[in-house]
Every structure is written in structure tokens, then in C-alpha cells.
Amino acid sequence: MPSVPPDDRLRVAMICVHTSPLDQPGTGDAGGMNVYVVELAQALARQGSEVEIFTRATSSATPEVVEVSPGVSVRHITAGPFEGLDKNDLPGQLCAFTAGVLRTEASRTAGWYDVVHAHYWLSGQAGFLAADRWDVPLVHTMHTMAKVKNAYLAPGDHPEPRGRVIGEEQVVEAADALVASTPAEADELVDMYGADRRRVHVVPPGVDLRLFRPGDGDPDEVMAAERVRLGLPDGPLVLFAGRVQPLKGPDVVVEALAAMRDAGRTVPTLVVLGGPSGRPTALRELQALAAQVGVADHLVLHPPVPRTELAGWFRAADLVVVPSHSESFGLVAVEAQACGTPVVAAAVGGLRTVVRDGESGVLVRGHEPARWGQVLADLLDAPEERARLREGAARAGASFGWDEAASAMLEVYREARDVRRASLAAAHRPTA
């Protein structure tokens, strides 16, 4: 681990309004962002910083402060009712949430926090005020963007409201630094939101390479052992891991199974590892679709699992699918590859960077089920090609590390601090 200069030992206020990093990813609003926030915070702490994560309390039983690991804590702010609030209801609670954040700082020594790092636009709104009040830089990571999602809307999905678009534009204008996960996301910030490119920084997220790694020994033997342990069937097996919602596209793979059957190809088992998001009926709707197209016997639904167990599910699969309609990064794709499992992903957003087409997996243009069925069938019928992709997947996954991401983020924090100081100095410079 690189040595840490004294001025890098920052106190960071991370803001994550709508979902706690303590929540189980894969259901509700919890997903890759939850993992991103807690993993980045812990990596920053390993390099000497202190990170306090502010999130909205969703249960009266949750302690006000939870120590996650040395140097990292999660503070739950009461803002509105604990239960029953949809993410779309949260803008009305931003005033109460921000007041709770400001009260926390008010109990500290003056100048306690060095930087505010907000995640998602709701947090950016709260972070905007906090950074302004504390006179520290605002660093913002979008994670997803309304204009991008609306441009690639999944069938049956609802467009993001105009209020979110306006809120995102305000945060882009206010932020001292914007963090994108890939060059493609950086371009979207500039082209679609008019961001100042000088303030846009690309910092690829990482993956816990101690947890997500290939198994020891022959990959086929590892796969067989994992399937026995998890109670999964023999034969071709494809895994989808994530929230079950239109944006993530699990319906595309279900219909691809039917296309494979109609083309006379072997139909694999599709394991969907995740919970409903947005609509509580999402799982039943996916089951109904599988029954409608005649592949219900090939669909296995399983609740999301803790991250300590997720790597085994990746190693048990022949292929992992990420058919998202838009994806700023695609953490599942990185984690699966780090386990040595090839990924078949939609050629959208950050997935075009994360998945090395023809080397660690295959990128599929569009969401036509027949095309997806052909790609999956061809790979499942080609064990030598899958073996080659396994090796490439492991190499690709191993290139992402959280310590490297934290080092790069510290550089962003320092530059944002310098930008803010220069701006304040210019504002107070006497005119001739």
C-alpha cells in the first residue's frame, strides 16, 4: 500500500441518502452503489482517512451510528417516516435530512470535515448545502443519470421525472469535482449535462480481490464443487445477479431461452439471484413470462445472498449475464470476471469498458432475445472458447482494485480542495 502524505489524511463526509451501505445488495434500492460506497470508504480508511457515511434511517431499531470498520462509520439520520417511503418520495425529505447532517457537524470542532462526497443526485442536493455551509469542496458521483436512463428506457419502464433532471443539472453545476466510473460516463456528463470537463475525473471502482477470485484447482472441478454445495443442477447454467427490474433486463434472458429452444439449441438453466426492485410483483412477473414462453422449468429464482457467498455463485456458472439497458459501470460484471467467469453483457455504458469483448466475455448490441439466445448457445456449445474467456476474465477482473481507486479518489479530493480555495481567493481578491 502506498505511503500516505499527512495532508491526505482527510475527514470525509460521504452522503448516501436513499440507501444504506449496510443494506443487502440485490433487492429494493440496494445495488452496486451500496457496495461502491462501503468498499471505497474502507479503502480510504486503510490509507489514513476517516469516513463518516450519512444515510436516511429506515428503522427505529437501527443504531444512530454503526462502526463498520476502523475509520468508517455509518450515521443514520431521521428524516420522515422510517418505512413506506419510495425513493421518488425522498425529495420531500431532503430538508430534514440535510438539517440532520448539519446538526452533526455543529457538534464537532469547527472545520471538522475536509470534503463532502455525495452519491446519487438526492445526496448531491444535500451535499451541495453541506459543502457550502462548511466551506469545503463538493465531490459528486452520479452512479446513474436520468437523461441517460431516459435515452435508453427499457420496455415497460417509466421515464425519470423532470424534477430529477433539474436536480442533477444543479448538482453538476455546483460540484467542485464530478467522478465518473468510465470514460463513457465522463462523456455523458459533458455532452448531456454541460459539465466542465476540467472538473470531471474518471476513477474506476474496484473489486474485493480477496473475496472475488477464481477457485483453487481445475475450473471445471471448482464449478462442479460449487454447484454441489449450492444445490444447483448439472448441465449448462447461466447466472443473472442483481435487482429484478426492467432496467436490468432479466426478461431479455428469459425470452432468449425460448429463442434457443425454438432454434433447436440446448436450453440452459437460468438462475436469477436477486429480489424485486421498484415493483413488488417483479419476481412473479418474471415467472409469468417464463411460463408464457414455455421455459418455466429452466428458471430458478433465488433471493440475493451476502457478498461473502456471492463469489461461489459466480464460480458455479458457465456464464454470467448482464443485459442492462443502461449501466454506468457494471460491478457485477467485474466481480464475475474476477472469479474467472466469462460475462455476456449488453454493449451499453460502462459495460463496454468493463467487459473486454472477445477476451473476457462478449458484448451484445441491442436487446433482441434471438440475438442473445444465439450468443449464449454458441458459447455454451464451445467449451474451449469458454476456457479461453475464463482466463481473460480473471485477468480483466484482477485489474480492478479498491486501494488503487482510493488513491485516485484522494487525488480528486485534493484537486477539488485546490479548485475551491482558488475560487474563494479570486472572489475575495480586491479589484483595481
Short mmCIF file of C-alpha atoms in Angstrom, two decimals:
data_model
loop_
_atom_site.label_atom_id
_atom_site.label_comp_id
_atom_site.label_asym_id
_atom_site.label_seq_id
_atom_site.Cartn_x
_atom_site.Cartn_y
_atom_site.Cartn_z
CA MET A 1 0.00 0.00 0.00
CA PRO A 2 1.42 3.44 -0.89
CA SER A 3 2.56 5.72 1.91
CA VAL A 4 0.10 8.46 2.84
CA PRO A 5 1.27 12.10 2.98
CA PRO A 6 -0.07 13.92 6.08
CA ASP A 7 -2.38 16.18 4.05
CA ASP A 8 -4.09 13.11 2.58
CA ARG A 9 -5.42 12.04 5.97
CA LEU A 10 -8.77 13.61 5.32
CA ARG A 11 -12.06 13.54 7.17
CA VAL A 12 -14.64 12.69 4.54
CA ALA A 13 -18.39 13.18 4.90
CA MET A 14 -19.99 10.71 2.48
CA ILE A 15 -23.66 11.21 1.78
CA CYS A 16 -25.87 8.39 0.56
CA VAL A 17 -29.46 9.44 1.22
CA HIS A 18 -31.69 6.81 -0.30
CA THR A 19 -29.97 3.54 0.50
CA SER A 20 -27.67 2.46 3.29
CA PRO A 21 -24.34 0.79 2.54
CA LEU A 22 -25.39 -1.69 5.23
CA ASP A 23 -28.36 -2.92 3.14
CA GLN A 24 -28.22 -6.24 1.29
CA PRO A 25 -27.49 -5.54 -2.40
CA GLY A 26 -29.78 -7.12 -4.96
CA THR A 27 -33.22 -6.06 -3.78
CA GLY A 28 -35.17 -2.84 -3.29
CA ASP A 29 -32.94 0.16 -3.96
CA ALA A 30 -29.77 -1.60 -2.82
CA GLY A 31 -27.30 -2.43 -5.55
CA GLY A 32 -23.82 -1.73 -6.80
CA MET A 33 -23.80 1.75 -5.27
CA ASN A 34 -24.09 0.27 -1.78
CA VAL A 35 -21.03 -1.85 -2.43
CA TYR A 36 -19.18 1.09 -4.01
CA VAL A 37 -19.73 3.37 -1.02
CA VAL A 38 -18.67 0.98 1.72
CA GLU A 39 -15.73 -0.52 -0.20
CA LEU A 40 -14.39 2.91 -1.19
CA ALA A 41 -14.82 4.17 2.37
CA GLN A 42 -12.88 1.22 3.79
CA ALA A 43 -10.11 1.61 1.21
CA LEU A 44 -9.83 5.32 2.06
CA ALA A 45 -9.62 4.42 5.74
CA ARG A 46 -6.82 1.94 5.04
CA GLN A 47 -4.91 4.88 3.57
CA GLY A 48 -5.37 7.00 6.69
CA SER A 49 -8.61 8.91 6.08
CA GLU A 50 -11.68 8.93 8.32
CA VAL A 51 -15.03 8.43 6.60
CA GLU A 52 -18.46 9.10 8.06
CA ILE A 53 -21.34 7.93 5.85
CA PHE A 54 -24.68 9.73 6.27
CA THR A 55 -27.82 7.84 5.22
CA ARG A 56 -31.54 8.07 5.99
CA ALA A 57 -32.77 5.92 8.86
CA THR A 58 -35.36 3.35 7.74
CA SER A 59 -35.93 1.60 11.08
CA SER A 60 -36.34 2.82 14.64
CA ALA A 61 -34.32 -0.18 15.76
CA THR A 62 -31.22 0.86 13.82
CA PRO A 63 -28.49 2.41 15.99
CA GLU A 64 -27.77 6.05 15.27
CA VAL A 65 -24.14 5.23 14.50
CA VAL A 66 -22.72 1.91 13.30
CA GLU A 67 -18.96 1.36 13.22
CA VAL A 68 -18.31 -0.61 10.04
CA SER A 69 -14.54 -0.94 10.39
CA PRO A 70 -11.68 1.15 11.78
CA GLY A 71 -12.06 4.66 10.37
CA VAL A 72 -15.50 4.06 8.80
CA SER A 73 -18.89 4.69 10.41
CA VAL A 74 -22.47 4.93 9.16
CA ARG A 75 -24.69 7.60 10.73
CA HIS A 76 -28.47 7.18 10.33
CA ILE A 77 -30.35 10.46 10.02
CA THR A 78 -34.05 10.58 10.88
CA ALA A 79 -35.92 12.25 8.02
CA GLY A 80 -39.55 11.33 7.51
CA PRO A 81 -41.22 8.02 8.40
CA PHE A 82 -38.94 5.02 8.81
CA GLU A 83 -40.98 2.84 6.45
CA GLY A 84 -43.27 3.23 3.48
CA LEU A 85 -41.36 5.89 1.57
CA ASP A 86 -40.49 5.17 -2.05
CA LYS A 87 -37.29 6.64 -3.49
CA ASN A 88 -39.46 9.03 -5.52
CA ASP A 89 -40.88 10.42 -2.25
CA LEU A 90 -37.48 11.34 -0.85
CA PRO A 91 -37.05 14.81 -2.38
CA GLY A 92 -39.63 15.99 0.15
CA GLN A 93 -37.37 14.78 2.98
CA LEU A 94 -34.14 16.40 1.82
CA CYS A 95 -34.64 19.44 4.05
CA ALA A 96 -35.00 17.30 7.18
CA PHE A 97 -32.12 15.04 6.13
CA THR A 98 -29.77 17.94 5.42
CA ALA A 99 -30.67 19.54 8.75
CA GLY A 100 -29.63 16.32 10.48
CA VAL A 101 -26.30 16.31 8.65
CA LEU A 102 -25.64 19.93 9.57
CA ARG A 103 -26.55 19.32 13.24
CA THR A 104 -23.96 16.54 13.36
CA GLU A 105 -21.20 18.85 12.12
CA ALA A 106 -22.33 21.59 14.50
CA SER A 107 -21.46 19.33 17.44
CA ARG A 108 -17.91 18.91 16.15
CA THR A 109 -14.88 21.16 16.28
CA ALA A 110 -15.08 23.88 13.62
CA GLY A 111 -13.69 22.69 10.27
CA TRP A 112 -14.09 19.02 11.16
CA TYR A 113 -14.79 17.72 7.63
CA ASP A 114 -12.37 18.30 4.76
CA VAL A 115 -14.57 17.20 1.87
CA VAL A 116 -18.15 16.14 1.10
CA HIS A 117 -18.53 13.20 -1.29
CA ALA A 118 -22.15 12.71 -2.39
CA HIS A 119 -23.52 9.65 -4.16
CA TYR A 120 -26.57 9.87 -6.47
CA TRP A 121 -28.44 13.10 -7.19
CA LEU A 122 -30.51 13.15 -3.99
CA SER A 123 -27.31 13.08 -1.97
CA GLY A 124 -25.86 15.76 -4.22
CA GLN A 125 -28.68 18.11 -3.23
CA ALA A 126 -27.94 17.61 0.46
CA GLY A 127 -24.19 17.69 -0.14
CA PHE A 128 -24.47 20.95 -2.05
CA LEU A 129 -25.78 22.75 1.04
CA ALA A 130 -23.46 20.99 3.49
CA ALA A 131 -20.33 21.75 1.47
CA ASP A 132 -21.39 25.37 1.07
CA ARG A 133 -22.09 25.74 4.80
CA TRP A 134 -18.82 24.09 5.83
CA ASP A 135 -16.78 25.82 3.11
CA VAL A 136 -15.32 22.55 1.82
CA PRO A 137 -15.30 21.03 -1.68
CA LEU A 138 -18.25 19.04 -3.01
CA VAL A 139 -17.29 15.88 -4.88
CA HIS A 140 -20.14 14.06 -6.56
CA THR A 141 -20.60 10.63 -8.14
CA MET A 142 -23.82 10.25 -10.15
CA HIS A 143 -23.93 6.42 -10.35
CA THR A 144 -26.94 6.73 -12.69
CA MET A 145 -28.26 9.69 -14.66
CA ALA A 146 -31.84 10.48 -15.60
CA LYS A 147 -31.02 11.70 -19.10
CA VAL A 148 -29.07 8.52 -19.86
CA LYS A 149 -31.74 6.24 -18.44
CA ASN A 150 -34.49 8.05 -20.36
CA ALA A 151 -32.50 7.80 -23.58
CA TYR A 152 -32.27 4.01 -23.24
CA LEU A 153 -35.53 3.26 -21.46
CA ALA A 154 -36.41 -0.40 -21.04
CA PRO A 155 -39.79 -1.59 -22.33
CA GLY A 156 -42.40 -1.17 -19.59
CA ASP A 157 -40.17 1.12 -17.55
CA HIS A 158 -41.13 4.65 -16.57
CA PRO A 159 -39.04 7.70 -17.50
CA GLU A 160 -37.32 9.62 -14.75
CA PRO A 161 -39.22 12.80 -13.78
CA ARG A 162 -38.23 16.28 -14.86
CA GLY A 163 -37.54 17.19 -11.23
CA ARG A 164 -34.69 14.69 -11.09
CA VAL A 165 -33.21 16.04 -14.33
CA ILE A 166 -33.24 19.58 -12.92
CA GLY A 167 -31.76 18.37 -9.63
CA GLU A 168 -28.93 16.60 -11.43
CA GLU A 169 -28.19 19.69 -13.51
CA GLN A 170 -27.95 21.76 -10.33
CA VAL A 171 -25.51 19.30 -8.73
CA VAL A 172 -23.34 19.21 -11.87
CA GLU A 173 -23.15 22.99 -11.79
CA ALA A 174 -22.37 23.13 -8.06
CA ALA A 175 -19.81 20.34 -7.72
CA ASP A 176 -16.12 21.17 -7.43
CA ALA A 177 -15.40 17.72 -8.89
CA LEU A 178 -17.50 15.10 -10.65
CA VAL A 179 -16.39 11.46 -10.54
CA ALA A 180 -17.23 9.13 -13.44
CA SER A 181 -16.56 5.40 -13.37
CA THR A 182 -15.65 5.16 -17.06
CA PRO A 183 -14.66 7.47 -19.92
CA ALA A 184 -18.11 6.87 -21.44
CA GLU A 185 -19.80 8.23 -18.30
CA ALA A 186 -17.45 11.22 -18.32
CA ASP A 187 -18.51 11.99 -21.90
CA GLU A 188 -22.18 11.74 -20.91
CA LEU A 189 -21.66 14.27 -18.11
CA VAL A 190 -20.06 16.70 -20.54
CA ASP A 191 -22.30 16.10 -23.56
CA MET A 192 -25.67 15.68 -21.82
CA TYR A 193 -25.24 17.88 -18.74
CA GLY A 194 -22.76 20.51 -19.89
CA ALA A 195 -20.23 19.60 -17.20
CA ASP A 196 -16.90 21.40 -17.24
CA ARG A 197 -14.56 18.66 -18.46
CA ARG A 198 -11.76 20.03 -16.28
CA ARG A 199 -13.83 19.07 -13.24
CA VAL A 200 -14.73 15.57 -14.46
CA HIS A 201 -12.44 12.79 -13.23
CA VAL A 202 -12.52 9.11 -14.22
CA VAL A 203 -11.95 6.79 -11.26
CA PRO A 204 -12.80 3.15 -11.99
CA PRO A 205 -14.37 1.38 -8.99
CA GLY A 206 -12.65 -1.67 -7.60
CA VAL A 207 -13.47 -5.17 -6.55
CA ASP A 208 -12.53 -7.06 -3.38
CA LEU A 209 -9.93 -9.35 -4.95
CA ARG A 210 -9.52 -11.27 -1.69
CA LEU A 211 -13.14 -12.37 -1.96
CA PHE A 212 -13.80 -12.43 -5.70
CA ARG A 213 -11.20 -14.71 -7.24
CA PRO A 214 -11.06 -17.97 -9.17
CA GLY A 215 -11.23 -21.10 -7.11
CA ASP A 216 -8.20 -23.24 -6.37
CA GLY A 217 -7.65 -26.04 -8.87
CA ASP A 218 -9.21 -27.04 -12.18
CA PRO A 219 -12.03 -24.60 -13.09
CA ASP A 220 -14.42 -27.38 -14.12
CA GLU A 221 -13.86 -29.18 -10.83
CA VAL A 222 -14.33 -25.93 -8.92
CA MET A 223 -17.60 -25.30 -10.79
CA ALA A 224 -18.88 -28.80 -10.05
CA ALA A 225 -18.00 -28.50 -6.35
CA GLU A 226 -19.70 -25.11 -6.04
CA ARG A 227 -22.87 -26.47 -7.67
CA VAL A 228 -23.00 -29.38 -5.26
CA ARG A 229 -22.50 -27.02 -2.32
CA LEU A 230 -25.21 -24.63 -3.53
CA GLY A 231 -27.66 -27.31 -4.64
CA LEU A 232 -27.58 -26.23 -8.29
CA PRO A 233 -28.27 -28.61 -11.20
CA ASP A 234 -25.73 -30.09 -13.58
CA GLY A 235 -25.68 -29.03 -17.21
CA PRO A 236 -25.36 -25.59 -18.80
CA LEU A 237 -26.05 -22.82 -16.29
CA VAL A 238 -26.34 -19.07 -16.78
CA LEU A 239 -26.48 -16.63 -13.85
CA PHE A 240 -28.14 -13.22 -13.53
CA ALA A 241 -27.27 -11.41 -10.28
CA GLY A 242 -28.94 -8.13 -9.38
CA ARG A 243 -32.17 -6.30 -8.79
CA VAL A 244 -35.14 -7.63 -10.76
CA GLN A 245 -36.44 -4.58 -12.61
CA PRO A 246 -36.89 -3.57 -16.28
CA LEU A 247 -33.67 -1.50 -16.33
CA LYS A 248 -31.59 -4.60 -15.57
CA GLY A 249 -33.23 -6.63 -18.35
CA PRO A 250 -33.69 -10.12 -16.85
CA ASP A 251 -36.72 -10.56 -19.16
CA VAL A 252 -34.36 -10.42 -22.14
CA VAL A 253 -32.59 -13.58 -20.96
CA VAL A 254 -35.85 -15.39 -20.18
CA GLU A 255 -37.04 -14.75 -23.72
CA ALA A 256 -33.61 -15.72 -25.03
CA LEU A 257 -34.12 -19.18 -23.52
CA ALA A 258 -37.28 -19.56 -25.60
CA ALA A 259 -35.40 -18.41 -28.69
CA MET A 260 -32.74 -21.06 -28.03
CA ARG A 261 -35.39 -23.75 -27.73
CA ASP A 262 -37.10 -22.62 -30.94
CA ALA A 263 -33.76 -22.74 -32.75
CA GLY A 264 -33.17 -26.32 -31.61
CA ARG A 265 -30.33 -25.37 -29.27
CA THR A 266 -29.75 -26.68 -25.75
CA VAL A 267 -31.63 -24.58 -23.20
CA PRO A 268 -29.58 -23.83 -20.05
CA THR A 269 -30.79 -23.28 -16.53
CA LEU A 270 -31.15 -19.57 -15.80
CA VAL A 271 -30.54 -18.68 -12.15
CA VAL A 272 -31.84 -15.25 -11.14
CA LEU A 273 -30.11 -14.24 -7.92
CA GLY A 274 -31.88 -11.14 -6.70
CA GLY A 275 -35.01 -9.53 -5.35
CA PRO A 276 -37.69 -7.19 -6.69
CA SER A 277 -36.94 -3.51 -7.15
CA GLY A 278 -39.46 -0.80 -7.90
CA ARG A 279 -42.40 -3.21 -8.23
CA PRO A 280 -43.04 -5.81 -5.51
CA THR A 281 -44.56 -8.06 -8.19
CA ALA A 282 -41.37 -8.13 -10.30
CA LEU A 283 -40.49 -11.74 -9.46
CA ARG A 284 -44.00 -13.00 -10.15
CA GLU A 285 -44.00 -11.14 -13.45
CA LEU A 286 -40.71 -12.79 -14.43
CA GLN A 287 -42.10 -16.21 -13.52
CA ALA A 288 -45.25 -15.48 -15.52
CA LEU A 289 -43.15 -14.50 -18.54
CA ALA A 290 -41.17 -17.74 -18.28
CA ALA A 291 -44.42 -19.74 -18.18
CA GLN A 292 -45.84 -17.77 -21.09
CA VAL A 293 -42.88 -18.51 -23.37
CA GLY A 294 -42.60 -22.10 -22.15
CA VAL A 295 -39.31 -22.09 -20.23
CA ALA A 296 -40.57 -22.06 -16.64
CA ASP A 297 -38.74 -25.35 -15.95
CA HIS A 298 -35.45 -23.66 -16.80
CA LEU A 299 -35.83 -20.69 -14.44
CA VAL A 300 -34.53 -20.80 -10.86
CA LEU A 301 -35.26 -17.81 -8.60
CA HIS A 302 -33.13 -17.30 -5.50
CA PRO A 303 -33.01 -14.39 -3.03
CA PRO A 304 -29.87 -12.24 -3.00
CA VAL A 305 -27.03 -13.57 -0.89
CA PRO A 306 -24.39 -11.86 1.27
CA ARG A 307 -21.28 -10.78 -0.59
CA THR A 308 -19.23 -13.37 1.25
CA GLU A 309 -21.30 -16.03 -0.57
CA LEU A 310 -21.67 -14.33 -3.95
CA ALA A 311 -18.31 -15.40 -5.35
CA GLY A 312 -19.31 -19.07 -5.08
CA TRP A 313 -22.40 -18.44 -7.21
CA PHE A 314 -20.28 -16.77 -9.87
CA ARG A 315 -17.84 -19.69 -9.90
CA ALA A 316 -20.75 -22.14 -10.25
CA ALA A 317 -21.96 -20.59 -13.52
CA ASP A 318 -20.80 -21.24 -17.07
CA LEU A 319 -21.68 -17.65 -17.94
CA VAL A 320 -22.87 -14.54 -16.10
CA VAL A 321 -25.31 -12.28 -17.98
CA VAL A 322 -25.66 -8.51 -17.58
CA PRO A 323 -28.41 -7.47 -20.04
CA SER A 324 -28.94 -3.97 -18.61
CA HIS A 325 -30.45 -1.23 -20.77
CA SER A 326 -28.07 1.30 -19.19
CA GLU A 327 -25.23 0.81 -16.73
CA SER A 328 -22.77 3.43 -15.52
CA PHE A 329 -20.22 0.79 -14.54
CA GLY A 330 -21.42 -2.77 -14.02
CA LEU A 331 -19.94 -4.03 -10.75
CA VAL A 332 -21.47 -7.49 -11.18
CA ALA A 333 -19.56 -7.89 -14.43
CA VAL A 334 -16.26 -7.03 -12.74
CA GLU A 335 -16.88 -9.32 -9.77
CA ALA A 336 -17.89 -12.24 -12.01
CA GLN A 337 -14.80 -11.80 -14.17
CA ALA A 338 -12.59 -11.63 -11.08
CA CYS A 339 -13.95 -15.09 -10.24
CA GLY A 340 -12.89 -16.31 -13.69
CA THR A 341 -16.39 -16.48 -15.13
CA PRO A 342 -16.98 -15.04 -18.63
CA VAL A 343 -19.63 -12.34 -18.92
CA VAL A 344 -22.18 -11.78 -21.66
CA ALA A 345 -23.25 -8.16 -21.35
CA ALA A 346 -25.19 -5.52 -23.22
CA ALA A 347 -22.94 -3.13 -25.13
CA VAL A 348 -24.10 -0.10 -23.13
CA GLY A 349 -22.50 2.46 -20.83
CA GLY A 350 -19.67 1.29 -18.61
CA LEU A 351 -20.09 -2.35 -19.62
CA ARG A 352 -18.29 -1.50 -22.85
CA THR A 353 -15.23 -0.70 -20.75
CA VAL A 354 -15.55 -3.36 -18.06
CA VAL A 355 -16.11 -6.35 -20.39
CA ARG A 356 -13.31 -6.86 -22.89
CA ASP A 357 -15.23 -8.07 -25.92
CA GLY A 358 -13.83 -11.38 -27.16
CA GLU A 359 -11.28 -11.53 -24.34
CA SER A 360 -13.15 -11.70 -21.01
CA GLY A 361 -16.66 -12.10 -22.39
CA VAL A 362 -18.96 -10.96 -25.18
CA LEU A 363 -20.74 -7.65 -25.68
CA VAL A 364 -24.17 -7.90 -27.33
CA ARG A 365 -25.58 -4.97 -29.25
CA GLY A 366 -29.26 -4.43 -28.60
CA HIS A 367 -31.69 -6.50 -26.53
CA GLU A 368 -33.22 -8.76 -29.16
CA PRO A 369 -33.82 -12.14 -27.46
CA ALA A 370 -32.94 -14.12 -30.59
CA ARG A 371 -29.53 -12.45 -30.73
CA TRP A 372 -28.91 -13.08 -27.04
CA GLY A 373 -30.01 -16.68 -27.47
CA GLN A 374 -27.57 -17.21 -30.31
CA VAL A 375 -24.63 -15.74 -28.41
CA LEU A 376 -25.37 -17.79 -25.29
CA ALA A 377 -25.94 -21.01 -27.25
CA ASP A 378 -22.74 -20.60 -29.26
CA LEU A 379 -20.68 -20.07 -26.11
CA LEU A 380 -22.29 -22.94 -24.22
CA ASP A 381 -21.53 -25.23 -27.17
CA ALA A 382 -17.87 -24.16 -27.26
CA PRO A 383 -16.02 -25.33 -24.11
CA GLU A 384 -12.60 -24.41 -25.49
CA GLU A 385 -13.77 -20.85 -26.20
CA ARG A 386 -15.22 -20.58 -22.69
CA ALA A 387 -11.92 -21.82 -21.24
CA ARG A 388 -10.08 -19.09 -23.14
CA LEU A 389 -12.56 -16.46 -21.94
CA ARG A 390 -12.21 -17.71 -18.36
CA GLU A 391 -8.52 -16.85 -18.41
CA GLY A 392 -9.22 -13.44 -19.93
CA ALA A 393 -11.98 -12.81 -17.40
CA ALA A 394 -9.67 -13.49 -14.46
CA ARG A 395 -7.08 -11.10 -15.91
CA ALA A 396 -9.68 -8.39 -16.52
CA GLY A 397 -11.18 -8.69 -13.05
CA ALA A 398 -7.80 -8.62 -11.34
CA SER A 399 -7.04 -5.23 -12.92
CA PHE A 400 -9.60 -3.53 -10.65
CA GLY A 401 -8.60 -2.87 -7.04
CA TRP A 402 -10.15 -0.69 -4.34
CA ASP A 403 -6.83 0.54 -2.98
CA GLU A 404 -5.97 1.94 -6.41
CA ALA A 405 -9.43 3.51 -6.61
CA ALA A 406 -8.98 5.11 -3.18
CA SER A 407 -5.58 6.55 -4.13
CA ALA A 408 -7.10 8.08 -7.26
CA MET A 409 -10.03 9.44 -5.25
CA LEU A 410 -7.70 11.14 -2.80
CA GLU A 411 -6.14 12.92 -5.76
CA VAL A 412 -9.62 14.07 -6.79
CA TYR A 413 -10.32 15.33 -3.27
CA ARG A 414 -7.06 17.29 -3.20
CA GLU A 415 -7.67 18.84 -6.60
CA ALA A 416 -11.25 19.76 -5.66
CA ARG A 417 -9.91 21.40 -2.50
CA ASP A 418 -7.43 23.41 -4.56
CA VAL A 419 -10.15 24.43 -7.04
CA ARG A 420 -12.37 25.65 -4.21
CA ARG A 421 -9.58 27.54 -2.49
CA ALA A 422 -8.62 29.24 -5.75
CA SER A 423 -12.23 30.16 -6.42
CA LEU A 424 -12.66 31.65 -2.93
CA ALA A 425 -9.39 33.56 -3.23
CA ALA A 426 -10.48 35.02 -6.56
CA ALA A 427 -13.84 36.05 -5.09
CA HIS A 428 -12.15 37.94 -2.25
CA ARG A 429 -9.35 39.48 -4.33
CA PRO A 430 -9.61 43.29 -4.30
CA THR A 431 -10.44 44.85 -7.63
CA ALA A 432 -8.18 47.51 -9.11
#
